[in-house]
Short mmCIF file of C-alpha atoms in Angstrom, two decimals:
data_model
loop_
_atom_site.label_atom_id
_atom_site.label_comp_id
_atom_site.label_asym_id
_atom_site.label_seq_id
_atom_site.Cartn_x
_atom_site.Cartn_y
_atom_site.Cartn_z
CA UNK N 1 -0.82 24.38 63.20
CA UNK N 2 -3.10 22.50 61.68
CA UNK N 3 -3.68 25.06 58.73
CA UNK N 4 0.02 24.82 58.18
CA UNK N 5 -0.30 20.90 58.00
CA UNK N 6 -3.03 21.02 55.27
CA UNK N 7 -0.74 23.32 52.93
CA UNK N 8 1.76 20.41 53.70
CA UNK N 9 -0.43 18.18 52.73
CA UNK N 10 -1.05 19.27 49.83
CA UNK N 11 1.88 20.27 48.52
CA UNK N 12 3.73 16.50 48.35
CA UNK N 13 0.80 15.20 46.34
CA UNK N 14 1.39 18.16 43.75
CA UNK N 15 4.75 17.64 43.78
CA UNK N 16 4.47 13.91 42.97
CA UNK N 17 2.37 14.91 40.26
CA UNK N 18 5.10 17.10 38.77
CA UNK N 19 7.87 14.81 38.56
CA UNK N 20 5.38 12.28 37.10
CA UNK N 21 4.65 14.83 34.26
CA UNK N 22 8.17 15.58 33.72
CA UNK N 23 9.08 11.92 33.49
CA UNK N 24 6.32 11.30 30.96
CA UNK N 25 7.84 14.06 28.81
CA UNK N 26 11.41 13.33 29.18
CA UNK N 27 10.34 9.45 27.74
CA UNK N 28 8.19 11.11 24.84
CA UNK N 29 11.17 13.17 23.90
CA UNK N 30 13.97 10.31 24.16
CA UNK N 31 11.93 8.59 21.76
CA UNK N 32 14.04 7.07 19.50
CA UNK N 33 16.75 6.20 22.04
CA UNK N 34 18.58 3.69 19.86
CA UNK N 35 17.80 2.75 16.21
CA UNK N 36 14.92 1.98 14.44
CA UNK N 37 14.17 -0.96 12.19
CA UNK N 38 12.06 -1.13 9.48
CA UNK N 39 11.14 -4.25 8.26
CA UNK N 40 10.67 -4.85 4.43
CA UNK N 41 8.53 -8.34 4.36
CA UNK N 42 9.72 -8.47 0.56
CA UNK N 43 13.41 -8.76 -0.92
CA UNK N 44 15.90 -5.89 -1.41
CA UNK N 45 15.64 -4.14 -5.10
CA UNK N 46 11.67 -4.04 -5.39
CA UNK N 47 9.11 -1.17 -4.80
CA UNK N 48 8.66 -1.97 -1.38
CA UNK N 49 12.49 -2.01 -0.84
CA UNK N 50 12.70 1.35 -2.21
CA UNK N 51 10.07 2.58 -0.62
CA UNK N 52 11.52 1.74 2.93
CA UNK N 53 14.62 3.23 1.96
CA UNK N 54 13.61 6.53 0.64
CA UNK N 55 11.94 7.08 3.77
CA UNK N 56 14.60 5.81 6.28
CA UNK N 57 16.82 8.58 4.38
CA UNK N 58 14.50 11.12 5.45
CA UNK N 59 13.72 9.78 8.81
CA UNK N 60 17.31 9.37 9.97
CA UNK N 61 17.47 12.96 9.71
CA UNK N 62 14.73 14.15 11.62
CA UNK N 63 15.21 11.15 14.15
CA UNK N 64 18.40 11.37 15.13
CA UNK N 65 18.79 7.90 15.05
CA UNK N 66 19.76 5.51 12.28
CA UNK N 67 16.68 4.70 10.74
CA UNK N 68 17.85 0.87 9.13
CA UNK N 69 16.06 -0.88 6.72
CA UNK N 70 16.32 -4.90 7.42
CA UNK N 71 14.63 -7.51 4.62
CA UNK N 72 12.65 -10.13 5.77
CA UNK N 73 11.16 -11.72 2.89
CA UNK N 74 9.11 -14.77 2.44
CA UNK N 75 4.82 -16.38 2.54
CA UNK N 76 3.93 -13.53 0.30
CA UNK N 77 5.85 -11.12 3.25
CA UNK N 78 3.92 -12.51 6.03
CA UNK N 79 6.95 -13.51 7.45
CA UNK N 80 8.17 -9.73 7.56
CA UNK N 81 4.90 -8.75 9.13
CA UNK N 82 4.69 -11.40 12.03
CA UNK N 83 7.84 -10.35 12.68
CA UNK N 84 6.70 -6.63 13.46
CA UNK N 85 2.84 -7.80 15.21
CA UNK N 86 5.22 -9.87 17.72
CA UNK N 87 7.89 -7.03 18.16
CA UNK N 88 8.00 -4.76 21.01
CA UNK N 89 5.32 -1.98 21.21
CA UNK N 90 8.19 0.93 21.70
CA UNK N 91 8.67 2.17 18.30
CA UNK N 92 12.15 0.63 17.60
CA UNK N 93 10.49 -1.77 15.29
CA UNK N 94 8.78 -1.01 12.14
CA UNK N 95 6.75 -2.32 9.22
CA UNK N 96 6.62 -1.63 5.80
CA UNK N 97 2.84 -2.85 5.48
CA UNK N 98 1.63 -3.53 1.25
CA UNK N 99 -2.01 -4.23 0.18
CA UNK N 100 -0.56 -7.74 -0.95
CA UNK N 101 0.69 -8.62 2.57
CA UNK N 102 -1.66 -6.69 4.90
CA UNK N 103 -4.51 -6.35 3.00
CA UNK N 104 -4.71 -9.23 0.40
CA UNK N 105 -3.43 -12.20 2.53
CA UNK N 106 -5.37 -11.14 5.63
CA UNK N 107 -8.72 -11.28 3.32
CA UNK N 108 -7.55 -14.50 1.21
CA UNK N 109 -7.07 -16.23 5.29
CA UNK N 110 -4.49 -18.74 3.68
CA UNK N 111 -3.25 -21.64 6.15
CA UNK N 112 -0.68 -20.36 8.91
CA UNK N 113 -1.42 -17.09 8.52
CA UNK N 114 -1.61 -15.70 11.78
CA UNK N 115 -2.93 -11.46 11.50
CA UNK N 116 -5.18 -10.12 10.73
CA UNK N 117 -5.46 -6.58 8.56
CA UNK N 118 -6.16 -4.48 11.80
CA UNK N 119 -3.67 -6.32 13.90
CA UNK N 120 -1.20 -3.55 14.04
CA UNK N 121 -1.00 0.07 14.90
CA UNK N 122 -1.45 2.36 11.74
CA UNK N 123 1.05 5.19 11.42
CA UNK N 124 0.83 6.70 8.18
CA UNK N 125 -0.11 5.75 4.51
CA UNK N 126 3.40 6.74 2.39
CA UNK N 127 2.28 6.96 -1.24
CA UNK N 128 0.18 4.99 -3.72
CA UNK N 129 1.32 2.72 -6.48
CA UNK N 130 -0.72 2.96 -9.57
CA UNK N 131 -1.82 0.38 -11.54
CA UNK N 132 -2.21 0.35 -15.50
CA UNK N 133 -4.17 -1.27 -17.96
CA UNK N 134 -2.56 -1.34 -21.02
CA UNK N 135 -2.30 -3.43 -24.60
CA UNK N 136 0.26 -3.45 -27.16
CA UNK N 137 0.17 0.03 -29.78
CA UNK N 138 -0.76 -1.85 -32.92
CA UNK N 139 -4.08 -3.25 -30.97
CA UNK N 140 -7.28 -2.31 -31.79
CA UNK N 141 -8.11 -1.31 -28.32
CA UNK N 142 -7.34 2.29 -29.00
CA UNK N 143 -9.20 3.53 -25.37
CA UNK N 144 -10.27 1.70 -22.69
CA UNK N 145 -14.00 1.67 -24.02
CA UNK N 146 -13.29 -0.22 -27.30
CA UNK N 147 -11.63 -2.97 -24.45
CA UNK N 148 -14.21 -3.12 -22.88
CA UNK N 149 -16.94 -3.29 -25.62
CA UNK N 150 -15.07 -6.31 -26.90
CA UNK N 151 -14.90 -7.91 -23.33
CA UNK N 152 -18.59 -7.60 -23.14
CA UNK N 153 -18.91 -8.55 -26.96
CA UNK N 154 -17.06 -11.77 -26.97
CA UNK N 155 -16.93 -12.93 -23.45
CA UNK N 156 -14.09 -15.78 -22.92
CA UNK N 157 -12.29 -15.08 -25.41
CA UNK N 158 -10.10 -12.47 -24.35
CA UNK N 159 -6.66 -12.86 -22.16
CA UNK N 160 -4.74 -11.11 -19.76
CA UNK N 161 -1.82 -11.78 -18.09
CA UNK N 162 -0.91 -11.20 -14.51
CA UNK N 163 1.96 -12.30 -12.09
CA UNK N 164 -0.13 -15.44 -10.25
CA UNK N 165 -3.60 -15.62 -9.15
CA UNK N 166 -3.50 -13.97 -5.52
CA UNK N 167 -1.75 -10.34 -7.07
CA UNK N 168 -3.09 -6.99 -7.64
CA UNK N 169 -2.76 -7.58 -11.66
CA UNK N 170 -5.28 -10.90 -11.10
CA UNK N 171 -7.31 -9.09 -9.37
CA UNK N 172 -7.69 -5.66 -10.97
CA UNK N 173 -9.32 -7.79 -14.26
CA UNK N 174 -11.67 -9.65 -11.97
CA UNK N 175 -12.76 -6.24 -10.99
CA UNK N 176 -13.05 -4.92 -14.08
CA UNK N 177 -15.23 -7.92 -15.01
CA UNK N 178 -17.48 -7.72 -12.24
CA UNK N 179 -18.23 -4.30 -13.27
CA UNK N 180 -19.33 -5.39 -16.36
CA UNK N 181 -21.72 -7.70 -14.53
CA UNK N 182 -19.54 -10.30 -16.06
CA UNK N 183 -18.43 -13.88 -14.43
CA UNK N 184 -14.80 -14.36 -13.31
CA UNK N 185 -14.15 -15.78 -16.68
CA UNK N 186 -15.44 -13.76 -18.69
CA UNK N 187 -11.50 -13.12 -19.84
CA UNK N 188 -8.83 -15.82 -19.53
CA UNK N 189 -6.13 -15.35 -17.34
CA UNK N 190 -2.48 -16.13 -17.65
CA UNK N 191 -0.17 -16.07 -15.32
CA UNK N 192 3.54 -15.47 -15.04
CA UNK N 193 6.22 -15.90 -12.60
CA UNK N 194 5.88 -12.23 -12.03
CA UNK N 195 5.15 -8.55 -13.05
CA UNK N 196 7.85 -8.15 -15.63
CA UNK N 197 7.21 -10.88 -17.45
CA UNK N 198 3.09 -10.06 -17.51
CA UNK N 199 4.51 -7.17 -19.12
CA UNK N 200 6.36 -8.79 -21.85
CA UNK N 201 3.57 -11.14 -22.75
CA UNK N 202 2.05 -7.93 -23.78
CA UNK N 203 4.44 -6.26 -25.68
CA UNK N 204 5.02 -10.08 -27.30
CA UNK N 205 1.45 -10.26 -27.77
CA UNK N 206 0.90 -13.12 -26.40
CA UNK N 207 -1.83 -11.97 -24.59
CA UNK N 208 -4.36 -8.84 -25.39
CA UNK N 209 -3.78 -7.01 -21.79
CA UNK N 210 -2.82 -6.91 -18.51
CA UNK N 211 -3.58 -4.51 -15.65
CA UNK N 212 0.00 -4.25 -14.03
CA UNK N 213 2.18 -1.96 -11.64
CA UNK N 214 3.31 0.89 -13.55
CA UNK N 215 6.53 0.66 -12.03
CA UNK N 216 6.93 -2.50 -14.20
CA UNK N 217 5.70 -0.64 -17.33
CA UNK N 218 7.16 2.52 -16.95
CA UNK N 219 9.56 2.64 -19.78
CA UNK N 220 7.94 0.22 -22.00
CA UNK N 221 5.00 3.10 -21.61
CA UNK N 222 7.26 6.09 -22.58
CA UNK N 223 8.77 3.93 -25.47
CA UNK N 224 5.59 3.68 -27.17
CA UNK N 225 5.96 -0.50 -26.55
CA UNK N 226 2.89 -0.71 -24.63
CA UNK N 227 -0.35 1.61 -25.40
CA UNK N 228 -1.98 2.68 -21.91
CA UNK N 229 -5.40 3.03 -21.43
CA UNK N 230 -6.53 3.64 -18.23
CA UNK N 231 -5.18 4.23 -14.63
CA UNK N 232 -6.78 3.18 -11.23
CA UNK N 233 -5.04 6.25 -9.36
CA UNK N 234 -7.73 9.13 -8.17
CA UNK N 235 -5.93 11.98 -10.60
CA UNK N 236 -4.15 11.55 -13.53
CA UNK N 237 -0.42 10.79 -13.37
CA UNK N 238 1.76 13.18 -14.05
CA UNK N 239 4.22 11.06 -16.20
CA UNK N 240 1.28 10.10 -18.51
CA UNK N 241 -1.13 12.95 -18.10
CA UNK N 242 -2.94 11.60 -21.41
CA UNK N 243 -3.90 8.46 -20.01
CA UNK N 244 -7.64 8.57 -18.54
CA UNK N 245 -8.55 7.53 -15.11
CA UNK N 246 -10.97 4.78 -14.10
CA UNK N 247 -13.52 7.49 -12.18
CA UNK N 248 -13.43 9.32 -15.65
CA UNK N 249 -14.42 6.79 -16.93
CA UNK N 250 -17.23 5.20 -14.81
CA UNK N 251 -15.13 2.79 -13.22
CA UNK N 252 -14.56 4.24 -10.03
CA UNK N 253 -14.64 1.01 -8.01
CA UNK N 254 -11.46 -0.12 -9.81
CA UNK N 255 -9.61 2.31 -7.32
CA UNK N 256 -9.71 -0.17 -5.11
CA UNK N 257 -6.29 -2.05 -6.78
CA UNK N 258 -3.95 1.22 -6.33
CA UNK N 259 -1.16 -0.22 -4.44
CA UNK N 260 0.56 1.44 -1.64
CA UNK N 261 3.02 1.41 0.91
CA UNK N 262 2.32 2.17 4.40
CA UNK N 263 4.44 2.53 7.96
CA UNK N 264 2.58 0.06 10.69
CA UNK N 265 3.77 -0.85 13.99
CA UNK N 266 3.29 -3.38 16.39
CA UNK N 267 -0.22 -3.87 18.17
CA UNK N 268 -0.57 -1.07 21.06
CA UNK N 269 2.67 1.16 20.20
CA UNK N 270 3.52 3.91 22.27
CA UNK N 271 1.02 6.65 21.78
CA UNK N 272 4.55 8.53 21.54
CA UNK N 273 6.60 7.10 19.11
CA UNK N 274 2.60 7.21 16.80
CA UNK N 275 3.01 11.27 16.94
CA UNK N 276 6.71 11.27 16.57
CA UNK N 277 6.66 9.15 13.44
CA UNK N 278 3.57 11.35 12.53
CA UNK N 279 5.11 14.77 12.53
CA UNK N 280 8.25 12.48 10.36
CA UNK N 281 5.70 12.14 7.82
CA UNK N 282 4.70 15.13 7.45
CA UNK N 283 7.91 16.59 7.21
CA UNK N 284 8.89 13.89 4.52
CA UNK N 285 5.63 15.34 2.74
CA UNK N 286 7.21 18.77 1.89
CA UNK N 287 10.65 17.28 1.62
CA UNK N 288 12.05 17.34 -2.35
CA UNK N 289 14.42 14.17 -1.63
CA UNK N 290 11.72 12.09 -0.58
CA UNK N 291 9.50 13.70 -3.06
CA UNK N 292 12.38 12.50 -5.48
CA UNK N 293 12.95 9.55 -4.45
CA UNK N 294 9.10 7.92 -4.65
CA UNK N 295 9.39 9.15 -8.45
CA UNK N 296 12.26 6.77 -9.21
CA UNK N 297 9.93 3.69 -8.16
CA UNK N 298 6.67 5.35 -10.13
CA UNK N 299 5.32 6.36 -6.25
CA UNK N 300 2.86 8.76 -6.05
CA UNK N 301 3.38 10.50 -2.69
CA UNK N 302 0.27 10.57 -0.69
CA UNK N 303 0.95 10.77 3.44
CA UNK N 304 -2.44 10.39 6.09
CA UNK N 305 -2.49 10.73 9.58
CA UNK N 306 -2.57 7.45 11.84
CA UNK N 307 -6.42 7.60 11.94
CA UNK N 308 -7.33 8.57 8.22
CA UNK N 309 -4.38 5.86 7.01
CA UNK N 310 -6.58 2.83 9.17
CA UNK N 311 -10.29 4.38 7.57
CA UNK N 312 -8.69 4.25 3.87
CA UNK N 313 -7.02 0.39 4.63
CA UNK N 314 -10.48 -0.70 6.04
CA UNK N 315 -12.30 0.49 2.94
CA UNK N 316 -9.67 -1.55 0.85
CA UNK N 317 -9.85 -4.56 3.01
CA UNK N 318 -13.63 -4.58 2.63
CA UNK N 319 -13.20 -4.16 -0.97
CA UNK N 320 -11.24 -7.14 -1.43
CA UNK N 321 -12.88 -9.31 0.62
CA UNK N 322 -15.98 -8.81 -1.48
CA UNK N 323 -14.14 -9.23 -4.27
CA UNK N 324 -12.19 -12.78 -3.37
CA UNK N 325 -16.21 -13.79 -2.11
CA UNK N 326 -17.30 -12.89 -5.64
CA UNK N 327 -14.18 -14.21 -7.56
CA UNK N 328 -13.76 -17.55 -5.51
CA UNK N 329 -9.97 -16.68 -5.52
CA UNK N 330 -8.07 -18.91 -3.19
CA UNK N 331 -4.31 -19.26 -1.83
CA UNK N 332 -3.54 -22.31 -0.97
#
């Protein structure tokens, strides 16, 4: 009898333990059970925009669920972002996470600004957004050296333009100056309401070079308008295969200023709803619409897994914080 108790015993505890598996799974694999937003912190029609949207086509397929891209722009997309750190940790809602608004504002610590870089759960880094320098064809900068030389030669005197003081194109010239082991005005910058019109300047010579988003220069490039000389991305692109890159050239810190796009979620998500949107990621990876899709917009696709996505943002937020220390660049 009391053998017979003892296998009673026992079995009721394993049995609880059973359903509580089974109910663990059966909440993994509802995940998404209603759709999922992904917040742009920018306007609709830019890279970020696109980017979101290229991969919500993808997603919605492999989700099941409408994967719907919402726009909440404004504060340099902080808005967009507080929105998703003060979300709900389940997954429904997404962020869109750029260098300028989760990497750049988090190190600049302007007034109000209430994350940090870290303060979210990384999912996956989506692709990388180079950034050019380039002059105007009848320059005399024929390769990056012979800009350089003349930076060195005649500091001051030089200008570039960029799209305000707190961007990637500011920044990419302070970097390229503090490689020189020259001071942060050892060119003269001039800025511009925004990366389009930086471009111009150039092609109106009105300035001698900028360092800019090639999705702004794209077909000024190809139309032989502007003369490029150098690209921060790791490999060559593949539009421009003629055009050097900074680690051929010595300057491999200046890979810091590739911009990218990333997918973050809100602080603590479900460790479920992390793998799900991981294995989405990599199926986007081998998928030739998405591949498409990120070439429209000058993307260069480039997916990492949750944990190598946070060690490659932490490099660039330490990057940029040393450079804003150097620079004395301020938002105010």
């Amino acid at each position: 009898m009391t053998k017979h108790l003892s296998r009673v015993g026992l079995v009721k505890p394993l049995a609880l333990a059973l359903v509580a598996t089974a109910a663990v799974a059966a909440h993994a694999q509802s995940y998404p059970s209603r759709p999922v937003q992904i917040i742009v912190p920018f306007s609709a029609g830019g890279d970020s925009d696109q980017s979101a949207r290229n991969l919500a086509a993808t997603a919605t397929g492999v989700l099941g669920q409408p994967v719907v891209v919402v726009n909440r722009a404004g504060a340099n997309g902080a808005i967009g972002s507080q929105v998703v750190k003060d979300a709900a940790p389940d997954g429904h809602t997404l962020l869109l996470a750029r260098i300028g608004s989760n990497v750049l504002l988090p190190a600049l610590k302007p007034p109000g600004l209430s994350y940090k870089w870290n303060d979210f759960t990384f999912i996956g880094l989506l692709e990388l957004n180079p950034v050019v320098c380039v002059v105007h064809p009848e320059s005399n900068y024929k390769t990056f050296a012979d800009l350089t030389k003349d930076l060195k030669a005649r500091p001051g005197k030089l200008n570039y333009s960029t799209s305000g003081p707190a961007t990637v194109p500011s920044l990419a010239p302070q970097l390229l100056l503090q490689n020189l082991d020259m001071k942060p005005d050892g060119a003269v910058a001039v800025n511009y309401k925004g990366g389009g019109d930086a471009t111009l300047a150039v092609v109106s010579r009105d300035v001698d070079f900028t360092c800019n988003n090639l999705s702004s220069m794209t077909g000024q490039i190809a139309g032989g308008k502007l003369r490029a000389l150098v690209t921060t991305t790791p490999e060559r692109l593949k539009q421009f295969p003629d055009v050097p890159t900074a680690r051929e050239l010595g300057f491999q810190p200046m890979e810091a200023v590739v911009g990218w796009s990333a997918l973050y979620g809100p602080p603590n998500m479900a460790p479920e709803a992390v793998k799900r949107w991981a294995e989405v990621l990599q199926k986007a990876s081998t998928d030739p619409r998405w591949i498409a899709g990120n070439a429209t917009y000058g993307g260069i696709p480039k997916i990492l897994s949750p944990q190598e996505t946070e060690k490659y943002i932490a490099e660039n937020y330490k990057t940029y914080v040393d450079l804003i220390q150097k620079t004395g660049i301020e938002l105010k």
